[in-house]
């Protein structure tokens, strides 16, 4: 049997161990997952009611056009409904873009490290990958512009970048969009948009009219707290949306997902509270790093990537045995670090104490050897 040659070289996404598995393996009562940047404060309480109403419609296909959600998001953003595309998570929008636009003989430009799915999907489509090393966790926009050539179809910008949490400032973004060739699609993945509190983070929706090659990605999985339901979306010129729509599965977002996202969007108070609590937690974790003399990437997202005097894998194993699941930096292209989701105050206090204990042990051993 034959598949695309690349398939034998790719690995399926490696999900972390589930909380149940970790509990069993280490005999723990409680396990806290700070590994996937989910919202530790849950989601809007209005979501539950919207789901209950949908139980009567289990036999019916969803609205493939997601009309109600579409109109809600369009009016929230102030864009035409035709400028949106919904996906089974924004992961699926990455897949749809890749499937519609990339092929053998084309290339695509992205930072390294960045979100893994841009590369993964582009490889499946047979495109050449041009990775431009990030500079201290920030996109090297100058280097990315230089990497673009006649075969380039998509440039991926992730802001704030996963896994570093660093964002692209307004003036740099404007400069990039002005200089990038108009026939190259610029995807700005704004999965952590809601969390950003920096003043010079650009509002890109108004820029869409000036840049018909710009695509923005947003998701309900992070600040909105609906990761389980899988719903994200792209915002772009009608021209791009029309170009990629045929690559979308007809019923790619479920009724539950559409209803929940519509209800969640109505509760902006919940988002405001989430953002405030996240900022407090982030500041606290940063202060902890400063006190312990650990360097970190200054993050505008709901996670912090912390550099360590040991491998990320070692710290990951140690924290897991103690009931905390994080992401090892080795798996994300940032060796000797861990990426920690900003959790509740209580969880951040406990994980800080664990990290402190481990770091002190390592430093003591280094001193004695
Ligand atoms: C989490 C994440 C996504 C994917 O979110 P979905 O759950 O698929 O909507 C996309 N991009 C980045 C950078 C992320 O961190």
Short mmCIF file of C-alpha atoms and ligand atoms in Angstrom, two decimals:
data_model
loop_
_atom_site.label_atom_id
_atom_site.label_comp_id
_atom_site.label_asym_id
_atom_site.label_seq_id
_atom_site.Cartn_x
_atom_site.Cartn_y
_atom_site.Cartn_z
CA UNK A 1 0.00 0.00 0.00
CA UNK A 2 1.25 3.46 -0.82
CA UNK A 3 0.70 6.89 0.67
CA UNK A 4 2.33 10.26 0.08
CA UNK A 5 6.09 9.65 0.67
CA UNK A 6 6.13 12.16 3.54
CA UNK A 7 3.64 10.13 5.58
CA UNK A 8 6.22 7.52 6.59
CA UNK A 9 8.37 10.31 8.07
CA UNK A 10 5.63 12.03 10.10
CA UNK A 11 4.53 11.10 13.59
CA UNK A 12 0.96 11.46 14.78
CA UNK A 13 0.48 14.21 17.37
CA UNK A 14 1.69 12.88 20.72
CA UNK A 15 -0.94 13.75 23.28
CA UNK A 16 0.34 14.04 26.83
CA UNK A 17 -0.74 11.48 29.37
CA UNK A 18 -4.31 11.99 30.54
CA UNK A 19 -4.97 13.16 34.07
CA UNK A 20 -6.51 9.75 34.87
CA UNK A 21 -3.37 7.92 33.66
CA UNK A 22 -1.09 10.17 35.73
CA UNK A 23 -3.25 9.69 38.84
CA UNK A 24 -3.08 5.92 38.49
CA UNK A 25 0.61 5.69 37.66
CA UNK A 26 1.81 7.81 40.58
CA UNK A 27 -0.98 7.01 43.03
CA UNK A 28 -2.10 10.65 43.23
CA UNK A 29 -5.42 11.97 44.52
CA UNK A 30 -5.31 15.17 42.53
CA UNK A 31 -3.61 16.06 39.26
CA UNK A 32 -3.44 19.58 37.80
CA UNK A 33 -2.95 20.03 34.07
CA UNK A 34 -1.01 23.13 33.13
CA UNK A 35 0.12 21.74 29.79
CA UNK A 36 -2.28 22.84 27.05
CA UNK A 37 -3.09 26.46 27.91
CA UNK A 38 -6.71 25.69 28.71
CA UNK A 39 -8.67 28.15 30.85
CA UNK A 40 -8.32 27.15 34.54
CA UNK A 41 -11.34 29.34 35.36
CA UNK A 42 -13.69 27.29 33.17
CA UNK A 43 -16.02 28.95 30.69
CA UNK A 44 -19.00 31.27 30.81
CA UNK A 45 -21.81 29.81 32.95
CA UNK A 46 -24.18 30.64 30.08
CA UNK A 47 -22.61 27.91 27.96
CA UNK A 48 -24.24 25.06 29.87
CA UNK A 49 -27.79 26.24 29.15
CA UNK A 50 -27.02 26.60 25.47
CA UNK A 51 -25.83 22.97 25.39
CA UNK A 52 -28.91 21.64 27.19
CA UNK A 53 -31.15 23.21 24.53
CA UNK A 54 -29.22 21.34 21.83
CA UNK A 55 -29.92 17.87 23.26
CA UNK A 56 -33.23 17.85 21.35
CA UNK A 57 -31.40 18.16 18.04
CA UNK A 58 -28.95 15.27 18.20
CA UNK A 59 -30.33 13.64 15.07
CA UNK A 60 -29.93 16.75 12.94
CA UNK A 61 -26.82 17.82 11.05
CA UNK A 62 -25.49 21.18 12.16
CA UNK A 63 -25.88 24.33 10.08
CA UNK A 64 -22.84 23.95 7.83
CA UNK A 65 -22.60 27.72 7.45
CA UNK A 66 -22.81 28.29 11.24
CA UNK A 67 -25.12 31.22 10.50
CA UNK A 68 -25.99 32.23 14.07
CA UNK A 69 -22.41 32.04 15.31
CA UNK A 70 -21.20 33.71 12.13
CA UNK A 71 -23.51 36.69 12.60
CA UNK A 72 -22.57 36.94 16.27
CA UNK A 73 -18.82 36.96 15.58
CA UNK A 74 -19.20 39.28 12.58
CA UNK A 75 -21.03 41.90 14.62
CA UNK A 76 -18.62 41.49 17.55
CA UNK A 77 -15.66 42.14 15.25
CA UNK A 78 -17.35 44.63 12.94
CA UNK A 79 -16.67 42.64 9.76
CA UNK A 80 -18.95 41.24 7.05
CA UNK A 81 -20.16 37.69 7.77
CA UNK A 82 -18.59 36.63 4.45
CA UNK A 83 -15.15 37.43 5.89
CA UNK A 84 -15.28 34.47 8.32
CA UNK A 85 -14.58 30.75 8.11
CA UNK A 86 -15.27 28.41 11.03
CA UNK A 87 -13.30 25.29 11.86
CA UNK A 88 -13.15 22.33 14.19
CA UNK A 89 -10.70 24.37 16.25
CA UNK A 90 -8.39 26.88 14.57
CA UNK A 91 -6.19 23.82 13.99
CA UNK A 92 -8.61 22.94 11.22
CA UNK A 93 -8.29 26.39 9.65
CA UNK A 94 -4.53 25.76 9.47
CA UNK A 95 -5.31 22.48 7.73
CA UNK A 96 -7.84 24.05 5.34
CA UNK A 97 -5.40 26.84 4.39
CA UNK A 98 -2.62 24.32 3.80
CA UNK A 99 -4.82 21.99 1.80
CA UNK A 100 -6.19 24.78 -0.38
CA UNK A 101 -2.99 26.72 -0.97
CA UNK A 102 0.13 24.59 -0.54
CA UNK A 103 1.45 21.88 -2.85
CA UNK A 104 4.67 20.44 -4.18
CA UNK A 105 6.82 23.14 -5.76
CA UNK A 106 5.62 25.83 -3.35
CA UNK A 107 7.12 26.86 -0.03
CA UNK A 108 5.92 28.31 3.23
CA UNK A 109 7.77 30.50 5.74
CA UNK A 110 7.47 30.29 9.52
CA UNK A 111 9.42 31.00 12.70
CA UNK A 112 11.24 28.40 14.76
CA UNK A 113 10.13 27.65 17.40
CA UNK A 114 6.47 28.24 16.73
CA UNK A 115 3.17 26.34 16.76
CA UNK A 116 3.84 22.88 15.31
CA UNK A 117 0.77 22.53 13.10
CA UNK A 118 1.89 24.96 10.37
CA UNK A 119 4.85 22.76 9.52
CA UNK A 120 2.99 19.48 9.97
CA UNK A 121 0.18 20.38 7.55
CA UNK A 122 2.53 21.97 5.03
CA UNK A 123 4.65 18.80 4.95
CA UNK A 124 1.60 16.67 4.20
CA UNK A 125 0.80 18.94 1.26
CA UNK A 126 4.35 18.50 -0.07
CA UNK A 127 5.43 22.12 0.34
CA UNK A 128 8.97 23.13 1.23
CA UNK A 129 9.34 24.48 4.77
CA UNK A 130 11.43 27.58 5.36
CA UNK A 131 11.98 27.97 9.08
CA UNK A 132 13.51 31.25 10.24
CA UNK A 133 15.04 30.99 13.73
CA UNK A 134 13.36 33.28 16.24
CA UNK A 135 15.61 35.80 17.96
CA UNK A 136 15.27 35.43 21.72
CA UNK A 137 11.77 34.02 21.23
CA UNK A 138 10.62 36.79 18.85
CA UNK A 139 9.89 36.39 15.14
CA UNK A 140 12.82 37.54 12.98
CA UNK A 141 10.57 39.49 10.61
CA UNK A 142 13.48 40.81 8.57
CA UNK A 143 14.78 37.28 8.11
CA UNK A 144 11.30 36.06 7.21
CA UNK A 145 10.93 38.74 4.52
CA UNK A 146 14.29 37.66 3.08
CA UNK A 147 13.17 34.01 3.04
CA UNK A 148 10.18 34.82 0.78
CA UNK A 149 10.69 34.02 -2.90
CA UNK A 150 8.53 33.47 -6.01
CA UNK A 151 7.41 30.05 -4.76
CA UNK A 152 6.26 31.29 -1.35
CA UNK A 153 2.51 30.95 -0.80
CA UNK A 154 1.99 31.39 2.97
CA UNK A 155 3.91 33.12 5.78
CA UNK A 156 2.82 32.10 9.29
CA UNK A 157 3.12 34.62 12.12
CA UNK A 158 2.08 33.56 15.60
CA UNK A 159 1.42 36.48 17.94
CA UNK A 160 1.69 35.92 20.85
CA UNK A 161 3.95 33.11 19.74
CA UNK A 162 3.43 29.65 21.15
CA UNK A 163 5.71 28.51 22.87
CA UNK A 164 7.45 31.78 23.79
CA UNK A 165 4.50 34.08 24.54
CA UNK A 166 6.20 37.01 22.79
CA UNK A 167 4.13 39.21 20.46
CA UNK A 168 4.76 41.24 17.33
CA UNK A 169 4.45 44.97 18.05
CA UNK A 170 2.18 47.23 15.98
CA UNK A 171 4.91 49.12 14.09
CA UNK A 172 6.77 45.92 13.21
CA UNK A 173 3.59 44.21 12.04
CA UNK A 174 2.61 47.21 9.89
CA UNK A 175 6.07 47.31 8.35
CA UNK A 176 5.95 43.59 7.59
CA UNK A 177 2.52 43.78 5.98
CA UNK A 178 3.60 46.73 3.82
CA UNK A 179 6.74 44.96 2.59
CA UNK A 180 5.42 41.42 2.15
CA UNK A 181 4.55 40.68 -1.50
CA UNK A 182 0.79 41.02 -2.07
CA UNK A 183 0.49 37.55 -3.63
CA UNK A 184 1.79 35.87 -0.46
CA UNK A 185 -0.80 35.06 2.20
CA UNK A 186 0.14 36.26 5.68
CA UNK A 187 -1.54 34.22 8.41
CA UNK A 188 -1.43 35.80 11.86
CA UNK A 189 -2.40 33.21 14.47
CA UNK A 190 -4.00 35.13 17.35
CA UNK A 191 -4.98 32.15 19.52
CA UNK A 192 -4.04 34.19 22.62
CA UNK A 193 -5.43 37.53 21.38
CA UNK A 194 -7.78 38.06 24.33
CA UNK A 195 -4.97 37.71 26.89
CA UNK A 196 -2.68 40.42 25.54
CA UNK A 197 -2.43 43.53 27.70
CA UNK A 198 0.53 45.26 25.98
CA UNK A 199 -0.39 48.67 24.55
CA UNK A 200 1.46 48.21 21.27
CA UNK A 201 -0.22 44.93 20.32
CA UNK A 202 -1.85 45.62 16.95
CA UNK A 203 -5.58 45.42 16.25
CA UNK A 204 -5.45 43.72 12.88
CA UNK A 205 -9.14 43.45 11.99
CA UNK A 206 -9.20 47.06 10.69
CA UNK A 207 -6.07 46.25 8.63
CA UNK A 208 -7.92 43.59 6.62
CA UNK A 209 -9.34 46.19 4.22
CA UNK A 210 -5.81 47.42 3.43
CA UNK A 211 -4.31 43.92 3.13
CA UNK A 212 -6.41 41.45 1.11
CA UNK A 213 -3.63 38.84 1.65
CA UNK A 214 -4.03 38.87 5.46
CA UNK A 215 -5.68 36.03 7.41
CA UNK A 216 -6.28 36.16 11.18
CA UNK A 217 -6.87 33.04 13.27
CA UNK A 218 -8.81 33.09 16.53
CA UNK A 219 -10.13 30.33 18.76
CA UNK A 220 -12.70 29.56 21.45
CA UNK A 221 -10.30 27.03 23.02
CA UNK A 222 -8.19 29.35 25.14
CA UNK A 223 -9.69 32.42 26.87
CA UNK A 224 -13.27 31.33 26.08
CA UNK A 225 -12.56 27.99 27.78
CA UNK A 226 -14.19 25.72 25.18
CA UNK A 227 -11.25 23.54 24.10
CA UNK A 228 -13.37 20.40 24.35
CA UNK A 229 -15.91 21.58 21.79
CA UNK A 230 -13.40 22.42 19.05
CA UNK A 231 -14.28 25.73 17.47
CA UNK A 232 -12.03 28.36 15.98
CA UNK A 233 -12.20 30.68 13.01
CA UNK A 234 -10.36 32.61 10.35
CA UNK A 235 -10.99 36.25 9.40
CA UNK A 236 -9.91 37.43 5.95
CA UNK A 237 -10.95 39.20 2.77
CA UNK A 238 -13.94 37.66 1.04
CA UNK A 239 -11.58 36.76 -1.79
CA UNK A 240 -9.45 34.49 0.41
CA UNK A 241 -12.46 32.99 2.22
CA UNK A 242 -14.03 32.05 -1.14
CA UNK A 243 -10.73 30.57 -2.26
CA UNK A 244 -10.39 28.22 0.71
CA UNK A 245 -14.05 27.40 1.57
CA UNK A 246 -14.22 24.38 -0.80
CA UNK A 247 -11.47 22.71 1.31
CA UNK A 248 -13.72 22.83 4.40
CA UNK A 249 -15.78 19.79 5.39
CA UNK A 250 -19.50 20.59 5.03
CA UNK A 251 -20.42 19.98 8.70
CA UNK A 252 -17.09 20.67 10.41
CA UNK A 253 -18.42 22.38 13.55
CA UNK A 254 -21.03 20.60 15.66
CA UNK A 255 -24.33 22.04 16.87
CA UNK A 256 -22.98 21.99 20.43
CA UNK A 257 -19.86 23.86 19.38
CA UNK A 258 -21.83 26.52 17.51
CA UNK A 259 -24.31 27.07 20.34
CA UNK A 260 -21.64 27.14 23.03
CA UNK A 261 -19.45 29.57 21.11
CA UNK A 262 -22.42 31.86 20.43
CA UNK A 263 -23.32 31.91 24.13
CA UNK A 264 -19.69 32.37 25.17
CA UNK A 265 -19.25 35.34 22.85
CA UNK A 266 -22.22 37.05 24.53
CA UNK A 267 -20.49 36.88 27.92
CA UNK A 268 -17.62 39.34 27.51
CA UNK A 269 -17.67 39.90 31.28
CA UNK A 270 -16.30 36.37 31.67
CA UNK A 271 -13.45 37.15 29.26
CA UNK A 272 -12.62 40.35 31.15
CA UNK A 273 -12.43 38.46 34.44
CA UNK A 274 -10.33 35.70 32.89
CA UNK A 275 -7.87 38.22 31.49
CA UNK A 276 -7.49 40.00 34.84
CA UNK A 277 -6.93 36.76 36.74
CA UNK A 278 -4.50 35.57 34.09
CA UNK A 279 -2.50 38.76 34.30
CA UNK A 280 -2.30 38.49 38.09
CA UNK A 281 -1.15 34.86 37.88
CA UNK A 282 1.34 35.66 35.14
CA UNK A 283 2.86 38.51 37.19
CA UNK A 284 3.10 36.24 40.20
CA UNK A 285 4.87 33.48 38.27
CA UNK A 286 7.22 36.05 36.72
CA UNK A 287 8.01 37.44 40.18
CA UNK A 288 8.76 33.90 41.34
CA UNK A 289 11.20 33.44 38.43
CA UNK A 290 12.90 36.74 39.23
CA UNK A 291 13.32 35.80 42.88
CA UNK A 292 14.72 32.38 42.00
CA UNK A 293 16.91 33.90 39.30
CA UNK A 294 15.37 31.85 36.49
CA UNK A 295 15.11 33.51 33.09
CA UNK A 296 11.86 33.34 31.12
CA UNK A 297 10.30 34.74 27.96
CA UNK A 298 8.16 37.78 28.85
CA UNK A 299 4.75 36.41 27.90
CA UNK A 300 1.55 38.16 26.84
CA UNK A 301 -0.34 34.85 26.76
CA UNK A 302 -1.75 32.48 29.38
CA UNK A 303 1.47 30.53 29.71
CA UNK A 304 5.06 31.20 30.70
CA UNK A 305 8.10 29.43 29.27
CA UNK A 306 10.75 29.22 31.97
CA UNK A 307 14.42 28.42 31.37
CA UNK A 308 15.93 25.88 33.76
CA UNK A 309 19.31 24.65 35.01
CA UNK A 310 18.21 21.13 33.90
CA UNK A 311 16.43 19.60 30.91
CA UNK A 312 12.75 20.31 30.44
CA UNK A 313 12.14 16.56 30.38
CA UNK A 314 13.69 16.14 33.84
CA UNK A 315 11.58 18.92 35.35
CA UNK A 316 8.50 17.61 33.53
CA UNK A 317 8.93 14.11 35.02
CA UNK A 318 9.55 15.50 38.50
CA UNK A 319 6.49 17.77 38.39
CA UNK A 320 4.30 14.98 37.02
CA UNK A 321 5.24 12.68 39.90
CA UNK A 322 4.06 15.47 42.16
CA UNK A 323 0.75 15.94 40.38
CA UNK A 324 1.48 18.78 37.94
CA UNK A 325 1.50 18.25 34.18
CA UNK A 326 3.38 20.89 32.15
CA UNK A 327 4.98 20.80 28.68
CA UNK A 328 8.65 20.03 28.40
CA UNK A 329 10.52 22.60 26.32
CA UNK A 330 12.39 19.81 24.53
CA UNK A 331 9.11 18.85 22.84
CA UNK A 332 8.51 22.47 21.79
CA UNK A 333 11.91 23.46 20.44
CA UNK A 334 13.06 25.34 23.55
CA UNK A 335 15.54 22.99 25.28
CA UNK A 336 16.07 23.25 29.05
CA UNK A 337 12.74 24.89 29.69
CA UNK A 338 9.15 24.13 30.58
CA UNK A 339 5.99 25.82 29.37
CA UNK A 340 3.55 26.33 32.23
CA UNK A 341 -0.07 27.37 31.71
CA UNK A 342 -1.10 30.18 34.05
CA UNK A 343 -3.32 28.31 36.48
CA UNK A 344 -5.28 29.36 39.55
CA UNK A 345 -3.44 31.20 42.33
CA UNK A 346 -3.44 28.04 44.45
CA UNK A 347 -1.97 25.86 41.70
CA UNK A 348 0.69 28.44 40.84
CA UNK A 349 1.73 28.63 44.50
CA UNK A 350 2.10 24.87 44.73
CA UNK A 351 3.95 24.41 41.45
CA UNK A 352 6.29 27.31 42.31
CA UNK A 353 7.27 25.60 45.55
CA UNK A 354 7.97 22.35 43.68
CA UNK A 355 10.07 24.10 41.03
CA UNK A 356 11.99 25.99 43.72
CA UNK A 357 12.81 22.78 45.57
CA UNK A 358 14.08 21.06 42.42
CA UNK A 359 16.11 24.06 41.22
CA UNK A 360 17.75 24.44 44.63
CA UNK A 361 18.68 20.74 44.65
CA UNK A 362 20.27 21.03 41.20
CA UNK A 363 22.20 24.16 42.12
CA UNK A 364 23.45 22.54 45.31
CA UNK A 365 24.64 19.48 43.38
CA UNK A 366 26.40 21.67 40.82
CA UNK A 367 28.15 23.58 43.58
CA UNK A 368 29.34 20.39 45.26
CA UNK A 369 30.68 18.76 42.11
C1 LIG B 1 -3.98 26.30 20.98
C2 LIG B 1 -3.51 26.91 19.72
C3 LIG B 1 -4.22 26.75 18.53
C4 LIG B 1 -5.29 25.76 18.31
O1 LIG B 1 -6.42 25.94 18.94
P1 LIG B 1 -7.74 25.14 18.56
O2 LIG B 1 -8.08 24.43 19.80
O3 LIG B 1 -7.46 24.19 17.42
O4 LIG B 1 -8.67 26.21 18.17
C5 LIG B 1 -3.78 27.43 17.40
N1 LIG B 1 -2.69 28.18 17.43
C6 LIG B 1 -1.97 28.32 18.54
C7 LIG B 1 -0.76 29.16 18.51
C8 LIG B 1 -2.34 27.68 19.71
O5 LIG B 1 -1.58 27.79 20.80
#
